[in-house]
mmCIF file of C-alpha atoms and ligand atoms in Angstrom:
data_model
loop_
_atom_site.group_PDB
_atom_site.id
_atom_site.type_symbol
_atom_site.label_atom_id
_atom_site.label_comp_id
_atom_site.label_asym_id
_atom_site.label_seq_id
_atom_site.Cartn_x
_atom_site.Cartn_y
_atom_site.Cartn_z
ATOM 1 C CA GLU A 21 103.223 117.861 88.257
ATOM 2 C CA ILE A 22 104.574 117.380 91.763
ATOM 3 C CA LYS A 23 107.686 119.480 92.079
ATOM 4 C CA PHE A 24 109.848 117.537 94.471
ATOM 5 C CA ALA A 25 112.710 119.730 95.552
ATOM 6 C CA PRO A 26 116.051 118.216 96.478
ATOM 7 C CA SER A 27 116.376 117.671 100.217
ATOM 8 C CA GLY A 28 117.190 120.921 101.963
ATOM 9 C CA ASP A 29 116.313 123.119 99.000
ATOM 10 C CA ALA A 30 114.547 125.656 101.191
ATOM 11 C CA ALA A 31 113.971 128.062 98.308
ATOM 12 C CA ALA A 32 111.587 125.617 96.614
ATOM 13 C CA GLU A 33 109.464 125.362 99.748
ATOM 14 C CA GLU A 34 107.318 127.890 101.492
ATOM 15 C CA ALA A 35 109.831 129.760 103.649
ATOM 16 C CA LEU A 36 109.247 129.488 107.390
ATOM 17 C CA PRO A 37 110.587 132.061 109.850
ATOM 18 C CA PRO A 38 113.937 131.018 111.347
ATOM 19 C CA ILE A 39 113.940 129.803 114.958
ATOM 20 C CA SER A 40 116.819 130.157 117.371
ATOM 21 C CA PRO A 41 118.889 127.136 118.385
ATOM 22 C CA ALA A 42 117.555 127.624 121.936
ATOM 23 C CA ASP A 43 113.911 127.486 120.775
ATOM 24 C CA ARG A 44 114.707 124.455 118.681
ATOM 25 C CA ALA A 45 116.215 122.637 121.662
ATOM 26 C CA ARG A 46 113.385 123.687 123.954
ATOM 27 C CA ALA A 47 110.674 122.519 121.518
ATOM 28 C CA LEU A 48 112.332 119.141 121.313
ATOM 29 C CA ALA A 49 112.743 118.893 125.090
ATOM 30 C CA GLU A 50 109.152 119.911 125.797
ATOM 31 C CA SER A 51 107.862 117.347 123.301
ATOM 32 C CA LEU A 52 109.588 114.520 125.162
ATOM 33 C CA PRO A 53 106.511 113.185 127.035
ATOM 34 C CA ASN A 54 104.543 112.979 123.766
ATOM 35 C CA ILE A 55 107.446 111.473 121.855
ATOM 36 C CA ALA A 56 108.033 108.880 124.583
ATOM 37 C CA ALA A 57 104.324 107.969 124.590
ATOM 38 C CA LEU A 58 104.463 107.214 120.868
ATOM 39 C CA THR A 59 107.804 105.379 120.650
ATOM 40 C CA GLY A 60 107.279 101.976 119.029
ATOM 41 C CA ARG A 61 103.736 102.873 117.979
ATOM 42 C CA THR A 62 102.487 102.153 114.471
ATOM 43 C CA VAL A 63 101.161 105.191 112.618
ATOM 44 C CA VAL A 64 99.504 104.917 109.209
ATOM 45 C CA ILE A 65 99.468 108.174 107.234
ATOM 46 C CA LYS A 66 97.573 108.867 104.000
ATOM 47 C CA TYR A 67 98.900 111.716 101.922
ATOM 48 C CA GLY A 68 97.695 112.699 98.502
ATOM 49 C CA GLY A 69 95.402 114.754 96.395
ATOM 50 C CA ALA A 70 95.513 118.495 96.504
ATOM 51 C CA ALA A 71 97.557 118.513 99.734
ATOM 52 C CA MET A 72 100.461 116.897 97.875
ATOM 53 C CA VAL A 73 101.061 120.078 95.887
ATOM 54 C CA THR A 74 102.296 122.052 98.895
ATOM 55 C CA SER A 75 105.907 121.134 99.730
ATOM 56 C CA PRO A 76 105.569 117.338 99.445
ATOM 57 C CA GLU A 77 109.229 116.903 100.382
ATOM 58 C CA ARG A 78 108.640 118.615 103.732
ATOM 59 C CA THR A 79 105.834 116.213 104.606
ATOM 60 C CA ILE A 80 107.940 113.251 103.507
ATOM 61 C CA ARG A 81 110.774 114.416 105.764
ATOM 62 C CA ASP A 82 108.269 114.713 108.634
ATOM 63 C CA VAL A 83 107.392 111.045 108.113
ATOM 64 C CA ALA A 84 111.129 110.303 108.115
ATOM 65 C CA ALA A 85 111.342 112.198 111.430
ATOM 66 C CA LEU A 86 108.679 109.905 112.910
ATOM 67 C CA HIS A 87 110.901 106.947 112.069
ATOM 68 C CA ALA A 88 113.956 108.682 113.569
ATOM 69 C CA LEU A 89 111.933 109.300 116.749
ATOM 70 C CA GLY A 90 111.263 105.578 117.145
ATOM 71 C CA LEU A 91 107.752 105.321 115.712
ATOM 72 C CA ARG A 92 106.741 102.822 113.008
ATOM 73 C CA PRO A 93 105.248 105.006 110.252
ATOM 74 C CA VAL A 94 103.617 103.622 107.093
ATOM 75 C CA LEU A 95 102.984 106.158 104.316
ATOM 76 C CA VAL A 96 100.103 105.430 101.926
ATOM 77 C CA HIS A 97 100.049 107.898 99.046
ATOM 78 C CA GLY A 98 97.867 109.073 96.199
ATOM 79 C CA GLY A 99 99.073 110.601 92.976
ATOM 80 C CA GLY A 100 98.505 114.272 93.564
ATOM 81 C CA PRO A 101 98.180 116.202 90.317
ATOM 82 C CA GLU A 102 100.778 113.985 88.644
ATOM 83 C CA ILE A 103 98.272 111.488 87.202
ATOM 84 C CA ASN A 104 96.235 114.205 85.472
ATOM 85 C CA SER A 105 99.412 115.791 84.174
ATOM 86 C CA TRP A 106 100.590 112.505 82.592
ATOM 87 C CA LEU A 107 97.140 111.687 81.202
ATOM 88 C CA ALA A 108 97.297 115.064 79.454
ATOM 89 C CA LYS A 109 100.841 114.370 78.187
ATOM 90 C CA VAL A 110 99.801 111.120 76.526
ATOM 91 C CA GLY A 111 96.574 112.672 75.231
ATOM 92 C CA ILE A 112 94.016 110.760 77.297
ATOM 93 C CA GLU A 113 90.837 112.751 77.929
ATOM 94 C CA PRO A 114 89.578 112.385 81.510
ATOM 95 C CA LYS A 115 86.106 110.793 81.592
ATOM 96 C CA PHE A 116 83.604 111.044 84.423
ATOM 97 C CA VAL A 117 80.302 109.326 85.245
ATOM 98 C CA ASN A 118 78.205 111.109 87.883
ATOM 99 C CA GLY A 119 81.311 112.978 89.012
ATOM 100 C CA LEU A 120 83.380 109.797 89.425
ATOM 101 C CA ARG A 121 86.476 109.242 87.300
ATOM 102 C CA VAL A 122 86.289 106.399 84.794
ATOM 103 C CA THR A 123 89.478 104.308 84.820
ATOM 104 C CA ASP A 124 89.524 102.689 81.372
ATOM 105 C CA ALA A 125 92.380 100.377 80.309
ATOM 106 C CA ALA A 126 94.523 103.210 78.918
ATOM 107 C CA THR A 127 93.988 105.350 82.045
ATOM 108 C CA MET A 128 94.846 102.390 84.281
ATOM 109 C CA GLU A 129 98.158 101.966 82.431
ATOM 110 C CA VAL A 130 99.103 105.574 83.160
ATOM 111 C CA VAL A 131 97.895 105.357 86.780
ATOM 112 C CA ALA A 132 99.993 102.204 87.282
ATOM 113 C CA MET A 133 103.125 103.776 85.781
ATOM 114 C CA VAL A 134 102.822 107.106 87.556
ATOM 115 C CA LEU A 135 101.743 105.870 91.004
ATOM 116 C CA MET A 136 103.882 102.725 91.364
ATOM 117 C CA GLY A 137 106.739 104.196 89.352
ATOM 118 C CA LYS A 138 107.502 107.866 89.522
ATOM 119 C CA VAL A 139 105.557 109.053 92.581
ATOM 120 C CA ASN A 140 106.308 106.025 94.787
ATOM 121 C CA LYS A 141 110.015 105.941 93.971
ATOM 122 C CA LYS A 142 110.380 109.722 94.303
ATOM 123 C CA ILE A 143 109.012 109.489 97.846
ATOM 124 C CA VAL A 144 111.443 106.643 98.646
ATOM 125 C CA ALA A 145 114.328 108.695 97.202
ATOM 126 C CA THR A 146 113.300 111.844 99.106
ATOM 127 C CA MET A 147 113.243 109.873 102.344
ATOM 128 C CA GLY A 148 116.608 108.333 101.523
ATOM 129 C CA ALA A 149 118.031 111.811 100.945
ATOM 130 C CA ALA A 150 116.756 112.703 104.421
ATOM 131 C CA GLY A 151 118.791 109.808 105.840
ATOM 132 C CA VAL A 152 115.939 107.369 106.450
ATOM 133 C CA GLY A 153 115.629 104.074 104.598
ATOM 134 C CA ALA A 154 112.305 103.407 102.921
ATOM 135 C CA VAL A 155 110.903 100.684 100.714
ATOM 136 C CA GLY A 156 108.337 101.274 97.988
ATOM 137 C CA LEU A 157 105.467 98.811 97.823
ATOM 138 C CA SER A 158 102.134 98.672 96.068
ATOM 139 C CA GLY A 159 98.979 96.742 96.786
ATOM 140 C CA VAL A 160 100.268 94.227 94.239
ATOM 141 C CA ASP A 161 103.492 93.427 96.117
ATOM 142 C CA GLY A 162 103.281 90.464 98.447
ATOM 143 C CA GLY A 163 99.530 90.464 97.858
ATOM 144 C CA LEU A 164 99.346 93.452 100.206
ATOM 145 C CA LEU A 165 95.896 94.516 98.997
ATOM 146 C CA GLN A 166 93.411 91.959 97.707
ATOM 147 C CA ALA A 167 90.788 93.700 95.615
ATOM 148 C CA VAL A 168 87.802 93.072 93.390
ATOM 149 C CA LYS A 169 86.289 95.377 90.776
ATOM 150 C CA VAL A 170 83.649 97.687 92.220
ATOM 151 C CA GLU A 171 80.029 96.861 91.356
ATOM 152 C CA ASN A 172 79.654 100.020 89.249
ATOM 153 C CA GLU A 173 81.010 98.529 85.965
ATOM 154 C CA ALA A 174 81.010 101.981 84.328
ATOM 155 C CA LEU A 175 83.951 103.046 86.514
ATOM 156 C CA GLY A 176 86.277 100.555 84.798
ATOM 157 C CA PHE A 177 89.382 99.306 86.578
ATOM 158 C CA VAL A 178 88.485 100.539 90.049
ATOM 159 C CA GLY A 179 88.763 98.115 92.902
ATOM 160 C CA GLU A 180 87.587 97.754 96.434
ATOM 161 C CA VAL A 181 89.732 96.140 99.083
ATOM 162 C CA VAL A 182 88.500 92.755 100.282
ATOM 163 C CA GLY A 183 91.595 91.690 102.193
ATOM 164 C CA VAL A 184 95.021 92.802 103.409
ATOM 165 C CA ASP A 185 98.156 90.680 103.755
ATOM 166 C CA GLU A 186 100.415 92.747 105.978
ATOM 167 C CA THR A 187 103.390 90.320 105.799
ATOM 168 C CA ALA A 188 105.491 92.561 103.531
ATOM 169 C CA LEU A 189 104.701 95.646 105.629
ATOM 170 C CA GLU A 190 105.644 93.917 108.882
ATOM 171 C CA ALA A 191 108.867 92.650 107.299
ATOM 172 C CA ALA A 192 109.807 96.153 106.142
ATOM 173 C CA LEU A 193 108.968 97.700 109.522
ATOM 174 C CA ASP A 194 110.902 94.999 111.392
ATOM 175 C CA ALA A 195 113.873 95.673 109.094
ATOM 176 C CA GLY A 196 113.784 99.348 110.114
ATOM 177 C CA LEU A 197 112.472 100.577 106.772
ATOM 178 C CA VAL A 198 109.561 102.947 106.226
ATOM 179 C CA PRO A 199 106.998 101.317 103.885
ATOM 180 C CA ILE A 200 105.698 103.669 101.163
ATOM 181 C CA VAL A 201 102.517 102.247 99.632
ATOM 182 C CA ALA A 202 101.042 103.059 96.199
ATOM 183 C CA THR A 203 97.389 102.034 96.117
ATOM 184 C CA VAL A 204 97.182 99.934 92.985
ATOM 185 C CA ALA A 205 96.088 96.318 93.503
ATOM 186 C CA ALA A 206 95.685 93.296 91.238
ATOM 187 C CA ASP A 207 92.574 91.158 90.879
ATOM 188 C CA ASP A 208 92.614 87.332 90.779
ATOM 189 C CA ASP A 209 93.356 87.417 87.033
ATOM 190 C CA GLY A 210 96.321 89.759 87.458
ATOM 191 C CA ASN A 211 94.641 92.911 86.168
ATOM 192 C CA PHE A 212 95.583 96.166 87.853
ATOM 193 C CA LEU A 213 92.844 97.948 89.804
ATOM 194 C CA ASN A 214 92.938 101.541 91.026
ATOM 195 C CA ILE A 215 92.065 101.781 94.732
ATOM 196 C CA ASN A 216 90.930 104.878 96.659
ATOM 197 C CA ALA A 217 93.950 105.722 98.810
ATOM 198 C CA ASP A 218 91.852 106.694 101.864
ATOM 199 C CA THR A 219 90.171 103.282 101.849
ATOM 200 C CA ALA A 220 93.422 101.413 101.265
ATOM 201 C CA ALA A 221 95.117 103.290 104.112
ATOM 202 C CA ALA A 222 92.270 102.493 106.506
ATOM 203 C CA ALA A 223 92.371 98.797 105.587
ATOM 204 C CA ILE A 224 96.137 98.775 106.173
ATOM 205 C CA ALA A 225 95.768 100.597 109.506
ATOM 206 C CA GLY A 226 93.217 98.006 110.590
ATOM 207 C CA ALA A 227 95.357 95.058 109.504
ATOM 208 C CA LEU A 228 98.396 96.453 111.352
ATOM 209 C CA ASP A 229 96.329 97.284 114.462
ATOM 210 C CA ALA A 230 97.807 100.756 114.108
ATOM 211 C CA ASP A 231 97.749 103.093 117.075
ATOM 212 C CA GLU A 232 97.128 106.183 114.980
ATOM 213 C CA PHE A 233 95.574 106.714 111.549
ATOM 214 C CA ILE A 234 96.099 110.114 109.937
ATOM 215 C CA LEU A 235 94.517 111.444 106.744
ATOM 216 C CA MET A 236 96.291 114.511 105.348
ATOM 217 C CA THR A 237 94.094 116.570 103.049
ATOM 218 C CA ASP A 238 93.575 120.104 101.708
ATOM 219 C CA VAL A 239 91.191 121.482 104.365
ATOM 220 C CA PRO A 240 91.873 122.172 108.086
ATOM 221 C CA GLY A 241 89.857 119.064 109.040
ATOM 222 C CA LEU A 242 86.181 118.219 109.321
ATOM 223 C CA LEU A 243 84.254 121.453 108.883
ATOM 224 C CA ARG A 244 80.700 122.192 109.979
ATOM 225 C CA ASP A 245 80.516 124.555 106.992
ATOM 226 C CA VAL A 246 82.881 123.606 104.177
ATOM 227 C CA LYS A 247 83.145 127.273 103.125
ATOM 228 C CA ASP A 248 84.212 128.399 106.599
ATOM 229 C CA PRO A 249 87.682 127.185 107.695
ATOM 230 C CA GLY A 250 86.826 128.560 111.167
ATOM 231 C CA SER A 251 84.051 125.974 111.588
ATOM 232 C CA LEU A 252 86.482 123.159 112.393
ATOM 233 C CA ILE A 253 85.130 120.259 114.452
ATOM 234 C CA ARG A 254 88.051 119.398 116.741
ATOM 235 C CA GLU A 255 86.792 116.168 118.256
ATOM 236 C CA VAL A 256 83.955 113.855 117.386
ATOM 237 C CA ASP A 257 83.067 110.307 118.409
ATOM 238 C CA GLU A 258 81.956 107.541 116.049
ATOM 239 C CA GLU A 259 78.256 108.056 116.562
ATOM 240 C CA ALA A 260 78.381 111.818 116.005
ATOM 241 C CA ALA A 261 80.631 111.374 112.956
ATOM 242 C CA GLY A 262 78.140 108.952 111.403
ATOM 243 C CA LYS A 263 75.401 111.502 112.005
ATOM 244 C CA LEU A 264 77.430 114.227 110.222
ATOM 245 C CA ILE A 265 77.437 112.033 107.083
ATOM 246 C CA GLN A 266 73.683 111.306 107.370
ATOM 247 C CA ASP A 267 72.929 115.004 107.799
ATOM 248 C CA GLY A 268 74.959 115.879 104.701
ATOM 249 C CA VAL A 269 77.438 118.052 106.647
ATOM 250 C CA VAL A 270 80.145 115.758 105.308
ATOM 251 C CA ALA A 271 80.073 115.532 101.505
ATOM 252 C CA GLY A 272 82.238 114.811 98.458
ATOM 253 C CA GLY A 273 85.750 113.527 99.082
ATOM 254 C CA MET A 274 85.240 113.920 102.845
ATOM 255 C CA VAL A 275 82.686 111.066 102.906
ATOM 256 C CA PRO A 276 85.232 108.290 102.204
ATOM 257 C CA LYS A 277 87.586 109.912 104.730
ATOM 258 C CA VAL A 278 85.103 109.877 107.611
ATOM 259 C CA THR A 279 83.833 106.413 106.608
ATOM 260 C CA CYS A 280 87.438 105.199 106.587
ATOM 261 C CA CYS A 281 88.158 106.622 110.010
ATOM 262 C CA LEU A 282 85.101 104.799 111.346
ATOM 263 C CA SER A 283 86.117 101.497 109.761
ATOM 264 C CA ALA A 284 89.680 101.907 111.079
ATOM 265 C CA LEU A 285 88.319 102.502 114.600
ATOM 266 C CA HIS A 286 86.144 99.405 114.230
ATOM 267 C CA ALA A 287 89.168 97.391 113.173
ATOM 268 C CA GLY A 288 90.922 98.348 116.405
ATOM 269 C CA VAL A 289 92.867 101.536 115.571
ATOM 270 C CA SER A 290 93.047 103.699 118.710
ATOM 271 C CA ALA A 291 92.668 107.186 117.245
ATOM 272 C CA THR A 292 92.090 108.717 113.824
ATOM 273 C CA HIS A 293 92.848 112.221 112.611
ATOM 274 C CA ILE A 294 91.989 114.361 109.583
ATOM 275 C CA ILE A 295 94.541 117.149 109.250
ATOM 276 C CA ASP A 296 95.623 119.876 106.837
ATOM 277 C CA GLY A 297 98.453 118.521 104.714
ATOM 278 C CA ARG A 298 99.188 122.009 103.359
ATOM 279 C CA ARG A 299 100.046 123.306 106.810
ATOM 280 C CA PRO A 300 103.787 123.097 107.480
ATOM 281 C CA HIS A 301 104.630 120.230 109.860
ATOM 282 C CA SER A 302 100.937 119.548 110.615
ATOM 283 C CA LEU A 303 101.772 115.859 111.064
ATOM 284 C CA LEU A 304 104.320 116.531 113.819
ATOM 285 C CA GLU A 305 102.019 119.114 115.374
ATOM 286 C CA GLU A 306 99.105 116.644 115.536
ATOM 287 C CA LEU A 307 101.179 113.813 117.022
ATOM 288 C CA PHE A 308 103.501 115.663 119.385
ATOM 289 C CA GLY A 309 101.790 118.957 120.115
ATOM 290 C CA PRO A 310 99.888 119.646 123.336
ATOM 291 C CA ALA A 311 96.457 117.955 123.413
ATOM 292 C CA ASP A 312 94.619 121.262 123.776
ATOM 293 C CA ALA A 313 96.312 122.812 120.740
ATOM 294 C CA LYS A 314 95.512 120.263 118.054
ATOM 295 C CA GLN A 315 94.756 121.871 114.681
ATOM 296 C CA GLY A 316 92.845 119.071 112.934
ATOM 297 C CA THR A 317 89.904 116.785 113.676
ATOM 298 C CA THR A 318 90.206 113.717 115.914
ATOM 299 C CA ILE A 319 87.589 110.982 115.472
ATOM 300 C CA PHE A 320 87.663 108.654 118.449
ATOM 301 C CA ARG A 321 85.986 105.431 119.442
ATOM 302 C CA ASP A 322 82.696 105.602 121.352
ATOM 303 C CA ALA A 323 83.284 104.812 125.016
ATOM 304 C CA THR A 324 80.474 102.248 124.805
ATOM 305 C CA ASP A 325 81.387 100.702 121.451
ATOM 306 C CA SER A 326 80.713 97.087 122.384
ATOM 307 C CA ASP A 327 80.889 95.571 118.882
ATOM 308 C CA SER A 328 84.348 96.882 118.025
ATOM 309 C CA ASP A 329 86.859 94.197 117.049
ATOM 310 C CA ALA A 330 89.218 95.752 119.573
ATOM 311 C CA ASP A 331 87.068 94.477 122.406
ATOM 312 C CA LEU A 332 87.476 90.932 121.153
ATOM 313 C CA ASP A 333 91.284 90.978 121.377
HETATM 314 P P1 LIG B 22 91.999 114.310 98.984
HETATM 315 O O1 LIG B 22 92.628 114.595 97.671
HETATM 316 O O2 LIG B 22 92.873 114.703 100.142
HETATM 317 O O3 LIG B 22 91.448 112.913 99.106
HETATM 318 P P2 LIG B 22 89.265 115.200 98.546
HETATM 319 O O4 LIG B 22 89.014 116.336 97.615
HETATM 320 O O5 LIG B 22 88.962 113.825 98.056
HETATM 321 O O6 LIG B 22 90.763 115.337 99.080
HETATM 322 O O7 LIG B 22 88.406 115.430 99.894
HETATM 323 C C1 LIG B 22 88.549 116.619 100.644
HETATM 324 C C2 LIG B 22 87.457 117.632 100.266
HETATM 325 O O8 LIG B 22 86.209 117.277 100.862
HETATM 326 C C3 LIG B 22 87.683 119.036 100.755
HETATM 327 O O9 LIG B 22 88.578 119.760 99.932
HETATM 328 C C4 LIG B 22 86.264 119.635 100.731
HETATM 329 O O10 LIG B 22 86.022 120.311 99.535
HETATM 330 C C5 LIG B 22 85.352 118.414 100.788
HETATM 331 N N1 LIG B 22 84.403 118.418 101.910
HETATM 332 C C6 LIG B 22 83.086 118.118 101.831
HETATM 333 N N2 LIG B 22 82.466 118.232 103.028
HETATM 334 C C7 LIG B 22 83.409 118.629 103.914
HETATM 335 C C8 LIG B 22 83.378 118.937 105.313
HETATM 336 N N3 LIG B 22 82.260 118.856 106.055
HETATM 337 N N4 LIG B 22 84.529 119.312 105.899
HETATM 338 C C9 LIG B 22 85.661 119.394 105.176
HETATM 339 N N5 LIG B 22 85.764 119.128 103.854
HETATM 340 C C10 LIG B 22 84.647 118.753 103.205
HETATM 341 MG MG1 LIG B 23 89.937 111.981 97.911
#
């Protein structure tokens, strides 16, 4: 279960060394050029999975800080360990086909309740406690995510995104609220479908023409050797990233992430990042830190990408 601590409950979070008021002021002052460059920019952040176990409230407050600094953040979230915990509580055995979770009707009910209910609203409340207004949405609300069942029938109520209506997101952003998106959608008949949060976030980033797309996960970034955290690939262009998938360097849950970054770039997003969501303040570090000290992976558009939608604008 995700243990959200009340705002400011430092004891429940990994303790960080104190910094002096002078260092605090200096860090803020020295970040000014990077903050100014991002003011008014739209940033779509995906947060979930294993990374959500480590101090989720700290990451949520970092997203609140982006809003306070004049950016337009959108937070797309997964369920973390909470879905498994509730499936266990109601006695539903997890089922897998070829390593992929089967979302049967009973599982979908729990996913819908946990994601759109408890997790989504807890994030909204945590942001509110940090002094920033947020609004919880799902793919169902305002037809935000249009989805159809995936071809693999065995997976059950799993959907793929076929369209995005960003009206509700734009309205929330224009009203000064941070949209918090749970990735459940409805099909044409009104059935709930579970959507991969990486994919949903990328589709949303594309629809919003976001400036930055950030995936927060439980590894330092894209690794040349998944067992060696020191093998981080700091920067890669579209072509090289595609090759890493072909060569099998990128596997498992990292495949949808890299694929998503590529589709977001194609849809016109300027830069995409895969960062370590367990690392304290990694989001602020990636966005506002010096360019030569970035800790995650940046996937950027090929200089010669002539078929990108962005070139058609
Ligand atoms: P999330 O819950 O954040 O979506 P996933 O487990 O779906 O996380 O995907 C991240 C995982 O992908 C990592 O924990 C790692 O085990 C795996 N992975 C496979 N190949 C790579 C790679 N080349 N670099 C980094 N991680 C990789
Ligand atoms: Mg995943």
